Amino acid sequence: MTTSSVVLVGNGFSRQLFNEHELFPDPMDKNYLALGQVGQFTYGSNTYRFSVLPDKIVLNHNSNSLLSDELMQAAGQVADALQAQSQGHGVTGLGLNFEHVLSATDGGVTGTEFCAEFLNANRVEHAIGTLFHDAQCHIVVVSGGVRYTMRIEPHVASGGANLFFSVNGHQDLGSTDDLPSKLREAAGAREFVQSVFSSLSRDFGEGEGR
């Protein structure tokens, strides 16, 4: 299962700015929270989530799609509502997040083995003065004005057999930036992350013969 999210960071956010019933194609679940400026809503038995805090808005989609059209369309509605405010949108940062667990293949390497190949184990043990259990890799790529922080590490719940991959793409925004336009530019980010994910999936799936 893939989890994707769009995060808007800033100030002055309030749930009353949005019509939470119209954001996603699935109906809103009954176990929601709406208190003052704060709102936490789920849709389609937690397939989608929408959270509003005074300093952060988060939209999530659990699916097999990376930054799905449904998620980006909902984020677009939120961006339009924020942009329409007379005092400005109040957004200082835009984040796009993606995480997925890649399953190990028969005869292939495990997530632990795959990550161990990223470093010189002897050099690490010499530097820290002790043996270590496994390796986790953090990679930063700057592309198209977006800073991508990637995590590649053994999947804990599978005992290191599978591989966990996540990406956080972050872009700082100013008060004069057009929020809907910046969000539409995220299509480029989606293509970039998909390219990285496809390459990693292929490399991890090739197993011992790669």
PDB file of C-alpha atoms in Angstrom:
ATOM      1  CA  MET A   1       0.000   0.000   0.000  1.00  0.00           C
ATOM      2  CA  THR A   2       1.182   3.487  -0.857  1.00  0.00           C
ATOM      3  CA  THR A   3       0.534   6.535   1.302  1.00  0.00           C
ATOM      4  CA  SER A   4       0.746   9.991  -0.252  1.00  0.00           C
ATOM      5  CA  SER A   5       0.113  13.352   1.352  1.00  0.00           C
ATOM      6  CA  VAL A   6       0.129  17.063   0.662  1.00  0.00           C
ATOM      7  CA  VAL A   7       1.115  19.309   3.578  1.00  0.00           C
ATOM      8  CA  LEU A   8       0.619  23.066   3.775  1.00  0.00           C
ATOM      9  CA  VAL A   9       2.520  24.806   6.571  1.00  0.00           C
ATOM     10  CA  GLY A  10       1.849  28.380   7.670  1.00  0.00           C
ATOM     11  CA  ASN A  11      -0.470  30.246   9.991  1.00  0.00           C
ATOM     12  CA  GLY A  12      -4.054  31.385  10.407  1.00  0.00           C
ATOM     13  CA  PHE A  13      -5.679  28.229   9.048  1.00  0.00           C
ATOM     14  CA  SER A  14      -9.235  27.371  10.064  1.00  0.00           C
ATOM     15  CA  ARG A  15     -11.493  24.486   9.130  1.00  0.00           C
ATOM     16  CA  GLN A  16     -14.329  26.942   8.445  1.00  0.00           C
ATOM     17  CA  LEU A  17     -12.514  28.012   5.251  1.00  0.00           C
ATOM     18  CA  PHE A  18     -13.254  24.664   3.593  1.00  0.00           C
ATOM     19  CA  ASN A  19     -16.205  22.472   2.722  1.00  0.00           C
ATOM     20  CA  GLU A  20     -14.899  19.169   4.023  1.00  0.00           C
ATOM     21  CA  HIS A  21     -17.818  17.236   2.489  1.00  0.00           C
ATOM     22  CA  GLU A  22     -16.765  18.041  -1.083  1.00  0.00           C
ATOM     23  CA  LEU A  23     -13.047  17.312  -0.962  1.00  0.00           C
ATOM     24  CA  PHE A  24     -12.946  13.604  -1.796  1.00  0.00           C
ATOM     25  CA  PRO A  25     -15.064  11.203  -3.886  1.00  0.00           C
ATOM     26  CA  ASP A  26     -15.787   8.876  -0.939  1.00  0.00           C
ATOM     27  CA  PRO A  27     -18.298   9.922   1.760  1.00  0.00           C
ATOM     28  CA  MET A  28     -17.006  11.393   5.000  1.00  0.00           C
ATOM     29  CA  ASP A  29     -16.824   8.961   7.909  1.00  0.00           C
ATOM     30  CA  LYS A  30     -18.857   9.700  11.015  1.00  0.00           C
ATOM     31  CA  ASN A  31     -15.976   9.613  13.499  1.00  0.00           C
ATOM     32  CA  TYR A  32     -14.662  13.110  12.781  1.00  0.00           C
ATOM     33  CA  LEU A  33     -13.426  15.931  15.003  1.00  0.00           C
ATOM     34  CA  ALA A  34     -14.528  19.541  14.485  1.00  0.00           C
ATOM     35  CA  LEU A  35     -13.673  21.892  17.325  1.00  0.00           C
ATOM     36  CA  GLY A  36     -13.016  25.596  16.890  1.00  0.00           C
ATOM     37  CA  GLN A  37     -10.452  26.106  14.119  1.00  0.00           C
ATOM     38  CA  VAL A  38      -9.381  22.461  14.238  1.00  0.00           C
ATOM     39  CA  GLY A  39     -10.819  19.675  12.095  1.00  0.00           C
ATOM     40  CA  GLN A  40      -9.858  16.025  11.506  1.00  0.00           C
ATOM     41  CA  PHE A  41     -11.882  14.118   8.931  1.00  0.00           C
ATOM     42  CA  THR A  42     -11.629  10.703   7.261  1.00  0.00           C
ATOM     43  CA  TYR A  43     -13.379   9.413   4.155  1.00  0.00           C
ATOM     44  CA  GLY A  44     -14.110   5.957   2.742  1.00  0.00           C
ATOM     45  CA  SER A  45     -13.083   4.112   5.923  1.00  0.00           C
ATOM     46  CA  ASN A  46      -9.825   6.036   6.218  1.00  0.00           C
ATOM     47  CA  THR A  47      -8.927   5.873   2.516  1.00  0.00           C
ATOM     48  CA  TYR A  48      -8.611   9.670   2.627  1.00  0.00           C
ATOM     49  CA  ARG A  49      -7.810  12.022   5.525  1.00  0.00           C
ATOM     50  CA  PHE A  50      -8.059  15.781   5.887  1.00  0.00           C
ATOM     51  CA  SER A  51      -6.676  17.591   8.934  1.00  0.00           C
ATOM     52  CA  VAL A  52      -6.678  21.302   9.708  1.00  0.00           C
ATOM     53  CA  LEU A  53      -4.652  22.905  12.489  1.00  0.00           C
ATOM     54  CA  PRO A  54      -3.937  26.639  12.859  1.00  0.00           C
ATOM     55  CA  ASP A  55      -0.394  26.092  11.504  1.00  0.00           C
ATOM     56  CA  LYS A  56      -0.769  23.023   9.270  1.00  0.00           C
ATOM     57  CA  ILE A  57      -3.127  21.401   6.763  1.00  0.00           C
ATOM     58  CA  VAL A  58      -2.619  17.753   5.767  1.00  0.00           C
ATOM     59  CA  LEU A  59      -4.393  15.753   3.050  1.00  0.00           C
ATOM     60  CA  ASN A  60      -3.695  11.994   2.829  1.00  0.00           C
ATOM     61  CA  HIS A  61      -4.614   9.213   0.419  1.00  0.00           C
ATOM     62  CA  ASN A  62      -3.927   5.515   1.061  1.00  0.00           C
ATOM     63  CA  SER A  63      -3.905   3.853  -2.353  1.00  0.00           C
ATOM     64  CA  ASN A  64      -1.698   2.258  -4.990  1.00  0.00           C
ATOM     65  CA  SER A  65      -1.200   5.616  -6.716  1.00  0.00           C
ATOM     66  CA  LEU A  66       1.604   8.057  -6.083  1.00  0.00           C
ATOM     67  CA  LEU A  67       0.127  11.512  -5.361  1.00  0.00           C
ATOM     68  CA  SER A  68      -3.161  10.469  -6.962  1.00  0.00           C
ATOM     69  CA  ASP A  69      -5.361  12.746  -9.058  1.00  0.00           C
ATOM     70  CA  GLU A  70      -8.005  12.627  -6.302  1.00  0.00           C
ATOM     71  CA  LEU A  71      -5.474  13.824  -3.721  1.00  0.00           C
ATOM     72  CA  MET A  72      -4.124  16.611  -5.924  1.00  0.00           C
ATOM     73  CA  GLN A  73      -7.631  17.772  -6.852  1.00  0.00           C
ATOM     74  CA  ALA A  74      -8.582  18.006  -3.170  1.00  0.00           C
ATOM     75  CA  ALA A  75      -5.376  19.913  -2.459  1.00  0.00           C
ATOM     76  CA  GLY A  76      -6.289  22.224  -5.326  1.00  0.00           C
ATOM     77  CA  GLN A  77      -9.625  23.035  -3.690  1.00  0.00           C
ATOM     78  CA  VAL A  78      -7.844  23.836  -0.449  1.00  0.00           C
ATOM     79  CA  ALA A  79      -5.308  26.013  -2.273  1.00  0.00           C
ATOM     80  CA  ASP A  80      -8.067  27.938  -4.055  1.00  0.00           C
ATOM     81  CA  ALA A  81      -9.879  28.599  -0.771  1.00  0.00           C
ATOM     82  CA  LEU A  82      -6.702  29.839   0.895  1.00  0.00           C
ATOM     83  CA  GLN A  83      -5.745  32.017  -2.064  1.00  0.00           C
ATOM     84  CA  ALA A  84      -9.175  33.688  -2.026  1.00  0.00           C
ATOM     85  CA  GLN A  85      -8.619  35.159   1.442  1.00  0.00           C
ATOM     86  CA  SER A  86      -8.246  38.935   1.446  1.00  0.00           C
ATOM     87  CA  GLN A  87      -5.390  38.766   3.972  1.00  0.00           C
ATOM     88  CA  GLY A  88      -3.357  36.312   1.860  1.00  0.00           C
ATOM     89  CA  HIS A  89      -3.054  32.540   1.802  1.00  0.00           C
ATOM     90  CA  GLY A  90      -0.786  32.339   4.877  1.00  0.00           C
ATOM     91  CA  VAL A  91       1.217  29.387   3.491  1.00  0.00           C
ATOM     92  CA  THR A  92       4.983  29.427   4.054  1.00  0.00           C
ATOM     93  CA  GLY A  93       5.805  25.889   2.936  1.00  0.00           C
ATOM     94  CA  LEU A  94       4.414  23.215   0.627  1.00  0.00           C
ATOM     95  CA  GLY A  95       5.253  19.561   1.217  1.00  0.00           C
ATOM     96  CA  LEU A  96       4.599  16.486  -0.921  1.00  0.00           C
ATOM     97  CA  ASN A  97       5.113  13.137   0.793  1.00  0.00           C
ATOM     98  CA  PHE A  98       5.145   9.552  -0.395  1.00  0.00           C
ATOM     99  CA  GLU A  99       5.952   6.270   1.318  1.00  0.00           C
ATOM    100  CA  HIS A 100       5.814   2.675   0.188  1.00  0.00           C
ATOM    101  CA  VAL A 101       7.054  -0.752   1.274  1.00  0.00           C
ATOM    102  CA  LEU A 102       8.728  -2.779  -1.481  1.00  0.00           C
ATOM    103  CA  SER A 103       8.365  -6.530  -1.002  1.00  0.00           C
ATOM    104  CA  ALA A 104      11.395  -8.772  -1.281  1.00  0.00           C
ATOM    105  CA  THR A 105      11.423 -11.235  -4.172  1.00  0.00           C
ATOM    106  CA  ASP A 106      12.201 -14.943  -4.031  1.00  0.00           C
ATOM    107  CA  GLY A 107      15.935 -15.401  -4.382  1.00  0.00           C
ATOM    108  CA  GLY A 108      16.577 -11.677  -4.076  1.00  0.00           C
ATOM    109  CA  VAL A 109      18.278  -9.647  -1.407  1.00  0.00           C
ATOM    110  CA  THR A 110      16.500  -8.503   1.733  1.00  0.00           C
ATOM    111  CA  GLY A 111      15.966  -4.880   2.641  1.00  0.00           C
ATOM    112  CA  THR A 112      18.740  -5.177   5.223  1.00  0.00           C
ATOM    113  CA  GLU A 113      21.186  -6.577   2.664  1.00  0.00           C
ATOM    114  CA  PHE A 114      20.202  -3.994   0.070  1.00  0.00           C
ATOM    115  CA  CYS A 115      20.807  -1.061   2.439  1.00  0.00           C
ATOM    116  CA  ALA A 116      24.107  -2.541   3.686  1.00  0.00           C
ATOM    117  CA  GLU A 117      25.457  -2.195   0.134  1.00  0.00           C
ATOM    118  CA  PHE A 118      25.186   1.593   0.401  1.00  0.00           C
ATOM    119  CA  LEU A 119      28.130   1.901   2.771  1.00  0.00           C
ATOM    120  CA  ASN A 120      31.490   0.528   3.807  1.00  0.00           C
ATOM    121  CA  ALA A 121      30.602  -1.489   6.908  1.00  0.00           C
ATOM    122  CA  ASN A 122      34.204  -1.726   8.120  1.00  0.00           C
ATOM    123  CA  ARG A 123      34.636   2.049   7.853  1.00  0.00           C
ATOM    124  CA  VAL A 124      31.422   2.694   9.792  1.00  0.00           C
ATOM    125  CA  GLU A 125      32.327   0.233  12.545  1.00  0.00           C
ATOM    126  CA  HIS A 126      35.788   1.790  12.834  1.00  0.00           C
ATOM    127  CA  ALA A 127      34.268   5.276  13.080  1.00  0.00           C
ATOM    128  CA  ILE A 128      31.682   4.446  15.749  1.00  0.00           C
ATOM    129  CA  GLY A 129      33.713   1.813  17.582  1.00  0.00           C
ATOM    130  CA  THR A 130      31.050  -0.890  17.568  1.00  0.00           C
ATOM    131  CA  LEU A 131      29.160  -3.336  15.393  1.00  0.00           C
ATOM    132  CA  PHE A 132      25.830  -2.123  14.021  1.00  0.00           C
ATOM    133  CA  HIS A 133      22.557  -3.869  13.213  1.00  0.00           C
ATOM    134  CA  ASP A 134      21.555  -2.369   9.862  1.00  0.00           C
ATOM    135  CA  ALA A 135      21.965   0.714   7.698  1.00  0.00           C
ATOM    136  CA  GLN A 136      19.493   3.464   6.834  1.00  0.00           C
ATOM    137  CA  CYS A 137      20.106   5.815   3.968  1.00  0.00           C
ATOM    138  CA  HIS A 138      19.002   9.463   3.763  1.00  0.00           C
ATOM    139  CA  ILE A 139      19.494  11.184   0.418  1.00  0.00           C
ATOM    140  CA  VAL A 140      18.842  14.816  -0.493  1.00  0.00           C
ATOM    141  CA  VAL A 141      18.156  15.876  -4.076  1.00  0.00           C
ATOM    142  CA  VAL A 142      17.348  19.433  -5.173  1.00  0.00           C
ATOM    143  CA  SER A 143      15.431  19.580  -8.446  1.00  0.00           C
ATOM    144  CA  GLY A 144      13.127  22.209  -9.938  1.00  0.00           C
ATOM    145  CA  GLY A 145      13.269  24.362  -6.818  1.00  0.00           C
ATOM    146  CA  VAL A 146      12.088  21.478  -4.619  1.00  0.00           C
ATOM    147  CA  ARG A 147      14.237  19.847  -1.927  1.00  0.00           C
ATOM    148  CA  TYR A 148      13.606  16.093  -1.797  1.00  0.00           C
ATOM    149  CA  THR A 149      14.659  14.154   1.287  1.00  0.00           C
ATOM    150  CA  MET A 150      14.536  10.394   0.666  1.00  0.00           C
ATOM    151  CA  ARG A 151      14.709   7.564   3.188  1.00  0.00           C
ATOM    152  CA  ILE A 152      15.661   4.047   2.140  1.00  0.00           C
ATOM    153  CA  GLU A 153      15.819   1.542   4.980  1.00  0.00           C
ATOM    154  CA  PRO A 154      14.976  -2.019   6.011  1.00  0.00           C
ATOM    155  CA  HIS A 155      11.274  -2.422   6.769  1.00  0.00           C
ATOM    156  CA  VAL A 156      11.051  -2.970  10.537  1.00  0.00           C
ATOM    157  CA  ALA A 157       7.694  -4.800  10.586  1.00  0.00           C
ATOM    158  CA  SER A 158       9.002  -7.450   8.163  1.00  0.00           C
ATOM    159  CA  GLY A 159      12.189  -7.982  10.148  1.00  0.00           C
ATOM    160  CA  GLY A 160      14.236  -6.253   7.483  1.00  0.00           C
ATOM    161  CA  ALA A 161      13.085  -8.530   4.659  1.00  0.00           C
ATOM    162  CA  ASN A 162      11.281  -5.774   2.765  1.00  0.00           C
ATOM    163  CA  LEU A 163      12.429  -2.275   1.898  1.00  0.00           C
ATOM    164  CA  PHE A 164      10.856   0.959   3.139  1.00  0.00           C
ATOM    165  CA  PHE A 165      11.045   4.012   0.885  1.00  0.00           C
ATOM    166  CA  SER A 166       9.775   7.502   1.591  1.00  0.00           C
ATOM    167  CA  VAL A 167      10.147  10.926   0.009  1.00  0.00           C
ATOM    168  CA  ASN A 168       9.483  14.382   1.394  1.00  0.00           C
ATOM    169  CA  GLY A 169       9.518  17.139  -1.194  1.00  0.00           C
ATOM    170  CA  HIS A 170       9.557  20.617   0.338  1.00  0.00           C
ATOM    171  CA  GLN A 171       9.319  24.066  -1.187  1.00  0.00           C
ATOM    172  CA  ASP A 172       9.332  27.373   0.701  1.00  0.00           C
ATOM    173  CA  LEU A 173       6.630  29.859  -0.321  1.00  0.00           C
ATOM    174  CA  GLY A 174       6.300  33.604   0.069  1.00  0.00           C
ATOM    175  CA  SER A 175       3.219  35.689   0.705  1.00  0.00           C
ATOM    176  CA  THR A 176       3.157  36.905  -2.908  1.00  0.00           C
ATOM    177  CA  ASP A 177       3.425  33.422  -4.442  1.00  0.00           C
ATOM    178  CA  ASP A 178       0.278  32.162  -6.150  1.00  0.00           C
ATOM    179  CA  LEU A 179      -0.584  29.035  -4.193  1.00  0.00           C
ATOM    180  CA  PRO A 180      -2.737  27.258  -6.829  1.00  0.00           C
ATOM    181  CA  SER A 181      -0.003  27.771  -9.436  1.00  0.00           C
ATOM    182  CA  LYS A 182       2.645  26.351  -7.113  1.00  0.00           C
ATOM    183  CA  LEU A 183       0.468  23.336  -6.458  1.00  0.00           C
ATOM    184  CA  ARG A 184      -0.088  22.750 -10.185  1.00  0.00           C
ATOM    185  CA  GLU A 185       3.670  22.726 -10.625  1.00  0.00           C
ATOM    186  CA  ALA A 186       3.692  19.704  -8.308  1.00  0.00           C
ATOM    187  CA  ALA A 187       2.974  17.571 -11.394  1.00  0.00           C
ATOM    188  CA  GLY A 188       6.686  17.810 -12.081  1.00  0.00           C
ATOM    189  CA  ALA A 189       7.419  16.599  -8.571  1.00  0.00           C
ATOM    190  CA  ARG A 190       5.095  13.648  -9.075  1.00  0.00           C
ATOM    191  CA  GLU A 191       6.935  12.646 -12.255  1.00  0.00           C
ATOM    192  CA  PHE A 192      10.310  12.980 -10.526  1.00  0.00           C
ATOM    193  CA  VAL A 193       9.308  10.842  -7.531  1.00  0.00           C
ATOM    194  CA  GLN A 194       7.736   8.235  -9.832  1.00  0.00           C
ATOM    195  CA  SER A 195      10.996   8.017 -11.782  1.00  0.00           C
ATOM    196  CA  VAL A 196      13.019   7.506  -8.590  1.00  0.00           C
ATOM    197  CA  PHE A 197      10.538   4.965  -7.247  1.00  0.00           C
ATOM    198  CA  SER A 198      10.536   2.977 -10.508  1.00  0.00           C
ATOM    199  CA  SER A 199      14.328   2.882 -10.561  1.00  0.00           C
ATOM    200  CA  LEU A 200      14.555   1.773  -6.910  1.00  0.00           C
ATOM    201  CA  SER A 201      11.853  -0.893  -7.384  1.00  0.00           C
ATOM    202  CA  ARG A 202      13.686  -2.265 -10.402  1.00  0.00           C
ATOM    203  CA  ASP A 203      17.065  -2.334  -8.640  1.00  0.00           C
ATOM    204  CA  PHE A 204      15.718  -3.949  -5.465  1.00  0.00           C
ATOM    205  CA  GLY A 205      13.727  -6.508  -7.476  1.00  0.00           C
ATOM    206  CA  GLU A 206      16.672  -7.643  -9.572  1.00  0.00           C
ATOM    207  CA  GLY A 207      18.028  -9.556  -6.600  1.00  0.00           C
ATOM    208  CA  GLU A 208      21.436 -11.133  -6.359  1.00  0.00           C
ATOM    209  CA  GLY A 209      22.135 -10.998 -10.071  1.00  0.00           C
ATOM    210  CA  ARG A 210      22.046  -7.238 -10.488  1.00  0.00           C
TER     211      ARG A 210
END
